[in-house]
CSV table of C-alpha atoms in Angstrom, one decimal:
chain,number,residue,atom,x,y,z
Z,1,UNK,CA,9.9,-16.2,18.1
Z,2,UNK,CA,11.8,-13.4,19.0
Z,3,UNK,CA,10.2,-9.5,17.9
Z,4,UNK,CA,13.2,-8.7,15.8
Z,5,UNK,CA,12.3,-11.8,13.8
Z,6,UNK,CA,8.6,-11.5,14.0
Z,7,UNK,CA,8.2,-7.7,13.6
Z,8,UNK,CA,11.0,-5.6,13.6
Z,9,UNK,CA,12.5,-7.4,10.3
Z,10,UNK,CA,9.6,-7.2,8.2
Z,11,UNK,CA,9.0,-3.6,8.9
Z,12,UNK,CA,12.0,-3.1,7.7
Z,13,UNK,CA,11.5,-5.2,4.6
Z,14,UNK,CA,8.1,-2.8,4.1
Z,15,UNK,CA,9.7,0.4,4.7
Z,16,UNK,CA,12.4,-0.1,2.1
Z,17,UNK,CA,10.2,-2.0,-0.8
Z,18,UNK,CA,8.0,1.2,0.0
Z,19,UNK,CA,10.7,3.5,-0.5
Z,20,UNK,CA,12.8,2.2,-3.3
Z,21,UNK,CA,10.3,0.4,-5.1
Z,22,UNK,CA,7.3,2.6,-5.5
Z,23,UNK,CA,6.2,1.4,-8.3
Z,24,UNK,CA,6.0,-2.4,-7.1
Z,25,UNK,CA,2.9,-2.2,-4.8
Z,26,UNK,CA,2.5,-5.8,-3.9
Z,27,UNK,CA,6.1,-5.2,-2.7
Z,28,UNK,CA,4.9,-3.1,0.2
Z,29,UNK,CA,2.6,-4.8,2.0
Z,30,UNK,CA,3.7,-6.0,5.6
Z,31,UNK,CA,4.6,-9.6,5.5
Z,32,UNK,CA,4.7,-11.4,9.1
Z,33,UNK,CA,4.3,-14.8,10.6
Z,34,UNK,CA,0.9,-16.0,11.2
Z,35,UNK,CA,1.3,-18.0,13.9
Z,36,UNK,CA,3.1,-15.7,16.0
Z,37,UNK,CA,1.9,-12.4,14.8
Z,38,UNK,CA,-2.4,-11.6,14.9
Z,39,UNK,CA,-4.8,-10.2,12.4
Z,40,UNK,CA,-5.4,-6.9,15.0
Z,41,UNK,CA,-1.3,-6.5,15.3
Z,42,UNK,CA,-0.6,-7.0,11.9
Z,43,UNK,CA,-3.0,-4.1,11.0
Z,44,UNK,CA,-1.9,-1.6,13.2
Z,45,UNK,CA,1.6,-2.3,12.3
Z,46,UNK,CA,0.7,-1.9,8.9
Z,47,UNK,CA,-0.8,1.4,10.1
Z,48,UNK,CA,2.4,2.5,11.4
Z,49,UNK,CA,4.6,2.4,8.2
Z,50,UNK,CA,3.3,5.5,6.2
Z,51,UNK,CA,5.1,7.6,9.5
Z,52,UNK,CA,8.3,4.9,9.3
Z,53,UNK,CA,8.6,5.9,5.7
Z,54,UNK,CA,8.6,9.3,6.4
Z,55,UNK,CA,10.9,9.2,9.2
Z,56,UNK,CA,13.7,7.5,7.0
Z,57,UNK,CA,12.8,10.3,4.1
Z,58,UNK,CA,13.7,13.0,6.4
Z,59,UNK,CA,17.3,11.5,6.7
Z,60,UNK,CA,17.9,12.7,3.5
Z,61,UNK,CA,19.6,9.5,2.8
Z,62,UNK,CA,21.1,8.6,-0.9
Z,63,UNK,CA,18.1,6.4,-2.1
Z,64,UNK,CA,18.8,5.8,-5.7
Z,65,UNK,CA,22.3,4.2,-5.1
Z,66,UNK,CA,21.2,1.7,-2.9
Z,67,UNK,CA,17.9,0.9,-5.1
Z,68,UNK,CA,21.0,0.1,-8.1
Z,69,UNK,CA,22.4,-2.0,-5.5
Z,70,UNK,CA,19.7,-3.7,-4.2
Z,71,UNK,CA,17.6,-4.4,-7.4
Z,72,UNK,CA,15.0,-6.1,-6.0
Z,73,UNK,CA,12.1,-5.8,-3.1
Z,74,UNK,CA,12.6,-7.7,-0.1
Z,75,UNK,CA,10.6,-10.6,1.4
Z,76,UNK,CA,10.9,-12.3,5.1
Z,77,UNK,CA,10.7,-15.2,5.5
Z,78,UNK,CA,10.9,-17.9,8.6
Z,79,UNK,CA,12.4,-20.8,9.6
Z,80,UNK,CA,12.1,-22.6,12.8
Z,81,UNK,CA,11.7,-25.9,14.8
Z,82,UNK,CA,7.8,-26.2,13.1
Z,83,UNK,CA,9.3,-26.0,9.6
Z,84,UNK,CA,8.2,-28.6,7.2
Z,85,UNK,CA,9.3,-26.9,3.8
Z,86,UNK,CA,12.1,-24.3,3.1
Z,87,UNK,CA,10.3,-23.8,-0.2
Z,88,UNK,CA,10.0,-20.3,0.6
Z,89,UNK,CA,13.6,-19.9,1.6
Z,90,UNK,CA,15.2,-20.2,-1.9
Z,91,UNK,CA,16.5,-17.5,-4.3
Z,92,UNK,CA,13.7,-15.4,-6.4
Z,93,UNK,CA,13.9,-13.6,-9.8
Z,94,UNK,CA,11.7,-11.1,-7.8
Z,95,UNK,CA,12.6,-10.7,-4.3
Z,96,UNK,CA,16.0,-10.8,-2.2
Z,97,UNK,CA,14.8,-13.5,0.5
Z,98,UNK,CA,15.5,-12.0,4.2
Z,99,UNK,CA,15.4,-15.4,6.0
Z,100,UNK,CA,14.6,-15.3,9.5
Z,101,UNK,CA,15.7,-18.4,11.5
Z,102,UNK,CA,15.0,-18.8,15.5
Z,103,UNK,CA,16.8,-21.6,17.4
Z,104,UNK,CA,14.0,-21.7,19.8
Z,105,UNK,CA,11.2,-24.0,20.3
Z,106,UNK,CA,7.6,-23.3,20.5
Z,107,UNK,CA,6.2,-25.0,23.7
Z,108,UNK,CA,2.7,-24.1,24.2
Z,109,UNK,CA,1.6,-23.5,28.1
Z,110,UNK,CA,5.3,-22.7,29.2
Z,111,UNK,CA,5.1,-18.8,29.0
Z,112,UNK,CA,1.2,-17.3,28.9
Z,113,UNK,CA,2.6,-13.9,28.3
Z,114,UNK,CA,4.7,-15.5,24.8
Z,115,UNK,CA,2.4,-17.6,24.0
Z,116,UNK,CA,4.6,-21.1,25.0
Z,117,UNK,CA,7.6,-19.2,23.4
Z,118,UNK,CA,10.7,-19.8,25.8
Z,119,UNK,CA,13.3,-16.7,25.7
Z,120,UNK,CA,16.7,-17.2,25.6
Z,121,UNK,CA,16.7,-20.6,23.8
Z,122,UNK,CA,19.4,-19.7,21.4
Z,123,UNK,CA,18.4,-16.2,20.1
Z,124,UNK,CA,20.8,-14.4,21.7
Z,125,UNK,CA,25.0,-14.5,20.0
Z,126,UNK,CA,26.5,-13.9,22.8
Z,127,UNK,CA,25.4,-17.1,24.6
Z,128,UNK,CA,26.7,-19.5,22.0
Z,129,UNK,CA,29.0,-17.9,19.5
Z,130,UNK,CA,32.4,-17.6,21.1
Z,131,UNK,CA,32.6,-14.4,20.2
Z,132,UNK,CA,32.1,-15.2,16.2
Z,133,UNK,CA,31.0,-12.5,14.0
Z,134,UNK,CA,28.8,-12.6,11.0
Z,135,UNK,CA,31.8,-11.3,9.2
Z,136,UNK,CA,34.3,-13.8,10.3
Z,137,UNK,CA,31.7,-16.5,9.4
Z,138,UNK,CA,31.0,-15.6,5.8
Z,139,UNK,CA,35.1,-15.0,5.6
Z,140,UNK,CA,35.8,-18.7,6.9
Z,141,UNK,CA,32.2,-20.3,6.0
Z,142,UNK,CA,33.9,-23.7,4.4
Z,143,UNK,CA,36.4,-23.9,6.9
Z,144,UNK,CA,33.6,-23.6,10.1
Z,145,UNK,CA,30.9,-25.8,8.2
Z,146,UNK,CA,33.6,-28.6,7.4
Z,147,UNK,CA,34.7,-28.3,11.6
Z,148,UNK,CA,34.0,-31.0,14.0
Z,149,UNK,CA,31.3,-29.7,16.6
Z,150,UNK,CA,33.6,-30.6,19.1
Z,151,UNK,CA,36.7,-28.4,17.6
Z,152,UNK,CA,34.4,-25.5,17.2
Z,153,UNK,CA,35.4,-23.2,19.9
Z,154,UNK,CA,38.7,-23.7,19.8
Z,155,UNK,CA,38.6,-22.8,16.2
Z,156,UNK,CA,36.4,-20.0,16.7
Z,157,UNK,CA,39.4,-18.7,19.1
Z,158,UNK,CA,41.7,-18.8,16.9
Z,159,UNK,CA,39.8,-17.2,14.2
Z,160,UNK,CA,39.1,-14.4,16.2
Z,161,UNK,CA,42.0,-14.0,18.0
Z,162,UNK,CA,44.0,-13.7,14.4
Z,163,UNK,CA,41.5,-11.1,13.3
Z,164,UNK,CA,42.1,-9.1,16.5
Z,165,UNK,CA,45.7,-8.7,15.6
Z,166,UNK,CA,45.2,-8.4,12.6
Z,167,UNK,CA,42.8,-5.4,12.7
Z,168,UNK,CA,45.5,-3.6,15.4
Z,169,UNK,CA,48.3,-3.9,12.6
Z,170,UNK,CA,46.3,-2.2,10.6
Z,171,UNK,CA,44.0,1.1,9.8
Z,172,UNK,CA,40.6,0.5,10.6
Z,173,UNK,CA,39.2,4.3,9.8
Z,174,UNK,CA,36.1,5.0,8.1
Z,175,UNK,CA,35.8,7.7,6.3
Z,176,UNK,CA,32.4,9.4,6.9
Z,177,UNK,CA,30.9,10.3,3.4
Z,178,UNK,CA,32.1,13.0,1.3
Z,179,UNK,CA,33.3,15.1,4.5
Z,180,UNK,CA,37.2,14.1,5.5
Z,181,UNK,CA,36.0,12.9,8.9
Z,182,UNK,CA,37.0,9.6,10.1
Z,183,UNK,CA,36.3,7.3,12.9
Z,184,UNK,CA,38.5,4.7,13.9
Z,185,UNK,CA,39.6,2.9,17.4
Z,186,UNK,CA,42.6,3.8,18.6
Z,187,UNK,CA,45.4,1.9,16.4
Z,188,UNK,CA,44.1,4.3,14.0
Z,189,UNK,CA,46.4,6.7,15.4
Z,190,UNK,CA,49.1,5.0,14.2
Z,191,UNK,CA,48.9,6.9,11.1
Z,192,UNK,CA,48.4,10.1,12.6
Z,193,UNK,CA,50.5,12.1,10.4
Z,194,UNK,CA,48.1,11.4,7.9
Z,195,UNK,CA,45.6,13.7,9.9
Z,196,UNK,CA,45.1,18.0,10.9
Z,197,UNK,CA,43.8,16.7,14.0
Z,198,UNK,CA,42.8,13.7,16.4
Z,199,UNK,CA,40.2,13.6,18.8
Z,200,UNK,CA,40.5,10.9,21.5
Z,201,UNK,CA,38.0,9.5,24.0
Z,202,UNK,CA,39.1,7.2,26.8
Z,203,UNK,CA,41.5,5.8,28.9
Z,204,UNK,CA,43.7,4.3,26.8
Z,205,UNK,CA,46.9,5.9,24.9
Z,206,UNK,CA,46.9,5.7,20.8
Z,207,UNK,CA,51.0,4.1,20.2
Z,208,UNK,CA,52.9,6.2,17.8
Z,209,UNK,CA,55.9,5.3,15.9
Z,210,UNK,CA,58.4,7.4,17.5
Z,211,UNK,CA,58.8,9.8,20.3
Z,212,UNK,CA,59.0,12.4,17.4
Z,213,UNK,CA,55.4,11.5,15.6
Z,214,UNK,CA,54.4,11.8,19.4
Z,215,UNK,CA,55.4,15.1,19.9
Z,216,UNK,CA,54.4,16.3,16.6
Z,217,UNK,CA,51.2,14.7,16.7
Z,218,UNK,CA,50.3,16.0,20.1
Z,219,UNK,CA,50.2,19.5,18.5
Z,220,UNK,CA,47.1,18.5,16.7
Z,221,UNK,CA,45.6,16.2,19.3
Z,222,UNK,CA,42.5,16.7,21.6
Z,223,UNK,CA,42.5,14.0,24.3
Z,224,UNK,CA,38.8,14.3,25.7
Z,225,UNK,CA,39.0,13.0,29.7
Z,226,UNK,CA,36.3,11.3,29.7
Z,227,UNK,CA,37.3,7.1,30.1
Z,228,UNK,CA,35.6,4.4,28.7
Z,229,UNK,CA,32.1,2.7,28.8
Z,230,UNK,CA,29.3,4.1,30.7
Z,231,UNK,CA,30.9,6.5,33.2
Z,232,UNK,CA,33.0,7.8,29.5
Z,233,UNK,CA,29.7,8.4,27.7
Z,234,UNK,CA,28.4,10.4,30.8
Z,235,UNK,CA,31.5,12.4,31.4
Z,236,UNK,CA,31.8,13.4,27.3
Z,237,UNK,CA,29.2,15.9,28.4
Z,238,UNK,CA,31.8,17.9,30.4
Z,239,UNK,CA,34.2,17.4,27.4
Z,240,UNK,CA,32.3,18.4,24.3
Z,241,UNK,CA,32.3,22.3,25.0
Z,242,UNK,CA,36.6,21.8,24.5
Z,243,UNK,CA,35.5,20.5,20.6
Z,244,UNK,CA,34.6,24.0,19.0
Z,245,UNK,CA,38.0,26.1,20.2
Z,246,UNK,CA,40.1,22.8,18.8
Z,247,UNK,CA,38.5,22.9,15.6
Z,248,UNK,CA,38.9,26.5,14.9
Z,249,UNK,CA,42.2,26.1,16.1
Z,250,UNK,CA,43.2,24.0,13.4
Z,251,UNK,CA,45.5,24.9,10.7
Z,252,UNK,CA,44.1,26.4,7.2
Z,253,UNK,CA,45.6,24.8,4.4
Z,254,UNK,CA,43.0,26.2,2.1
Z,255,UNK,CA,40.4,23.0,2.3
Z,256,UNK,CA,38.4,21.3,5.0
Z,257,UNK,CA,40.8,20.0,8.1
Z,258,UNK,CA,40.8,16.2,7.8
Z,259,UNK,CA,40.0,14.9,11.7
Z,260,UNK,CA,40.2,11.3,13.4
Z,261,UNK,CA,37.9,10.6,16.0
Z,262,UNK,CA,39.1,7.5,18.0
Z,263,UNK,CA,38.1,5.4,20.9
Z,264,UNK,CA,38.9,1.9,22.1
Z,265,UNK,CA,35.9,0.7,19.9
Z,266,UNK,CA,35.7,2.8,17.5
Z,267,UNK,CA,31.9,2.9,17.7
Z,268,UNK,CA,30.7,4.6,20.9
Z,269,UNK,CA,32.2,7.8,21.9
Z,270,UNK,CA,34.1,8.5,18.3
Z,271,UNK,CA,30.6,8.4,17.1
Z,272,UNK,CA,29.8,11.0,19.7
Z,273,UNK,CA,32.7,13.2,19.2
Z,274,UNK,CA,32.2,12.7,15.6
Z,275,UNK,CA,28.2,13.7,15.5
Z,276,UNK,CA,29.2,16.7,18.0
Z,277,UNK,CA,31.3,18.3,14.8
Z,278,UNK,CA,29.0,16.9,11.9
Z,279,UNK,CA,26.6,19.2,13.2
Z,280,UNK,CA,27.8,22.2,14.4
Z,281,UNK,CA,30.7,22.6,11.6
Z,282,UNK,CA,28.8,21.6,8.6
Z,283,UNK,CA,25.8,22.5,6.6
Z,284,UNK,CA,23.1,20.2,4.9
Z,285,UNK,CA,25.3,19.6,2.2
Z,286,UNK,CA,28.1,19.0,4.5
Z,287,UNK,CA,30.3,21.8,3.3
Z,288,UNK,CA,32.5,22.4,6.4
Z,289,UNK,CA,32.8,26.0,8.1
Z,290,UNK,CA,35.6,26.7,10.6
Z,291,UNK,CA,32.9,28.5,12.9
Z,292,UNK,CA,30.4,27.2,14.6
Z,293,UNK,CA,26.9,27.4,13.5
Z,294,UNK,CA,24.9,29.7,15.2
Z,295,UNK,CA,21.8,27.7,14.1
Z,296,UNK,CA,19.3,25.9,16.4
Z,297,UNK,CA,20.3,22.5,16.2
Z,298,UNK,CA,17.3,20.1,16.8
Z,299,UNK,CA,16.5,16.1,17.2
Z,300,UNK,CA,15.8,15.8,13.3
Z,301,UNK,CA,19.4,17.4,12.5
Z,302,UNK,CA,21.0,15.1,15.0
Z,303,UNK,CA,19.4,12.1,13.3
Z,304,UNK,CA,20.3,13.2,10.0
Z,305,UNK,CA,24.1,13.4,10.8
Z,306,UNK,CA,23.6,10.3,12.3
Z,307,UNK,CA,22.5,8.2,9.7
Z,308,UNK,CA,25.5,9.7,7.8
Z,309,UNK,CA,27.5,8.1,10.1
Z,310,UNK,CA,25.5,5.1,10.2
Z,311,UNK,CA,25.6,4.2,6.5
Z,312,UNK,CA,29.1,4.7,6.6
Z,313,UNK,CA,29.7,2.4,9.2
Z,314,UNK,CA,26.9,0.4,9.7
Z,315,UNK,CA,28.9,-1.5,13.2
Z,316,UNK,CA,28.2,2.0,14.5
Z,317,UNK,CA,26.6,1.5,18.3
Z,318,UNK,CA,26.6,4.3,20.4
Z,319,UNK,CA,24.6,4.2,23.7
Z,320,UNK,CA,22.1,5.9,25.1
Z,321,UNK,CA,24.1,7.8,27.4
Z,322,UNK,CA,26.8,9.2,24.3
Z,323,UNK,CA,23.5,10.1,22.7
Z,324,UNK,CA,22.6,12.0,25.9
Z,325,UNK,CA,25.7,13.4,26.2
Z,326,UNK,CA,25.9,14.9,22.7
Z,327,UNK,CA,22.1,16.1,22.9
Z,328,UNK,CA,22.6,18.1,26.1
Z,329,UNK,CA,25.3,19.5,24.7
Z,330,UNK,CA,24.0,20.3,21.4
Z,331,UNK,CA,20.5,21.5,22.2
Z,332,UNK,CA,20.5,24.0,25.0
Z,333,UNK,CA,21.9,26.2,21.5
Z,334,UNK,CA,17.8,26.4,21.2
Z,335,UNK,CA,17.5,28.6,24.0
């Protein structure tokens, strides 16, 4: 059984019953399989989740609204090859049910080092979805579950190829809390005159409706040189320091400037860009100043704006070298 299922999950289901439902101690004790998981790990897991707890308090994140959404405590639960009852699968009056199912098989002697578990044996999306998404399932669940096996990935295609064009038609720009930041990919720029300013990262080219909502826009538009995947998220270092003089330079209509960070994802160097401004333009209660703080910025800020970001769009996935990028930029201010 993978970690994600085994551990990673129900820490997750113990941090948040620990957080949101104080009150309901038998809620936060760590819940993992047996048969994968030992006595000596589970306890010094357990160990660990007083410091996880804190960690997420010092994101400063909105607690109460998701304990009136959520309701109820967690509890993981697994299903696999082995499984003889799904008893413990079904919905509760007192839990949400987090059920955690592996398409691998246990075969003892096959990996010492797992423990017989064989790697790859379904786990991993990518190998077998056809590029399906758990969004696009839940969206077309009847139509997928009544398919022929044999008719799947041709219907899979064509599900995901109409939500591709679909989501360029339209505005896919998240608005980032209670700041007027957005992140979008780059058919977001589409509605550009609905912005003060765009900030673009890659290769690519947002369209605009006419050569005049071109020129217009490209009054208001910072196009950061840095190209897409990897070799973009290392060259955004170069390109941050051109963020502060664009921002200031923005017009003053009297309230914050509302700003569209774009890429061809929308969840990699947007993000970035997007962090870069969260934290030098606005304090801890995200009130925006048109100068740049003069404050040491640390790792704990940083992680804070993040999970702003994060909880606003939750596909968010920058990588490590974005991160990088923004941190070097960022935290020489210290010295």
């Amino acid at each position: 059984m993978p970690d994600a299922l085994s551990k990673t999950i129900p820490i997750w289901c113990a941090v948040i019953n620990r957080l949101l439902f104080g009150e309901m101690h038998e809620s936060h004790k760590l819940g993992t399989p047996k048969e994968v998981v030992g006595a000596s790990e589970h306890a010094q897991i357990e160990a660990l989740l007083y410091g996880f707890v804190d960690d997420v308090k010092d994101l400063g994140l909105d607690l109460s609204s998701l304990r009136s959404v959520l309701k109820k405590p967690l509890r993981p639960s697994w299903v696999t090859h082995d499984s003889t009852s799904t008893h413990e699968t079904g919905p509760s009056t007192h839990y949400h049910t987090i059920i955690c199912c592996t398409a691998s098989r246990r075969v003892f002697g096959a990996e010492m080092s797992e423990d017989g578990y064989i790697q790859g044996a379904g786990d991993d999306s990518e190998g077998w979805s056809n590029g399906l998404t758990p969004t696009l399932f839940w969206r077309h669940s009847e139509q997928l579950l009544a398919a022929v096996e044999v008719d799947m990935p041709c219907l899979i295609q064509g599900l995901t190829t109409t939500h591709q064009d679909h989501g360029a038609a339209s505005s896919d720009a998240v608005k980032l809390g209670l700041t007027r930041l957005h992140i979008g990919t780059l058919s977001s720029a589409a509605q550009a005159e609905q912005y003060d300013g765009i900030v673009i990262c890659g290769d690519a080219t947002p369209s605009m409706p006419d050569q005049k909502a071109k020129d217009e826009t490209g009054k208001r538009t910072l196009d950061l040189l840095c190209g897409n995947g990897k070799l973009g998220s290392r060259a955004l270092r170069s390109q941050l320091p051109r963020i502060p003089p664009f921002i200031a330079s923005l017009p003053d209509y009297g309230s914050p400037p509302k700003i569209l960070f774009v890429c061809p994802t929308g969840k990699d160097l947007s993000v970035g860009t997007a962090l870069t401004v969260l934290c030098l333009f606005f304090d801890n209660k995200y009130r925006f100043s048109r100068h740049a703080t003069s404050t040491p910025i640390d790792k704990a800020l940083i992680r804070r704006r993040l999970a702003l970001i994060t909880t606003a769009k939750p596909d968010t996935n920058p990588s490590r070298s974005t991160l990088q990028s923004v941190h070097s930029f960022l935290m020489p201010r210290l010295e």
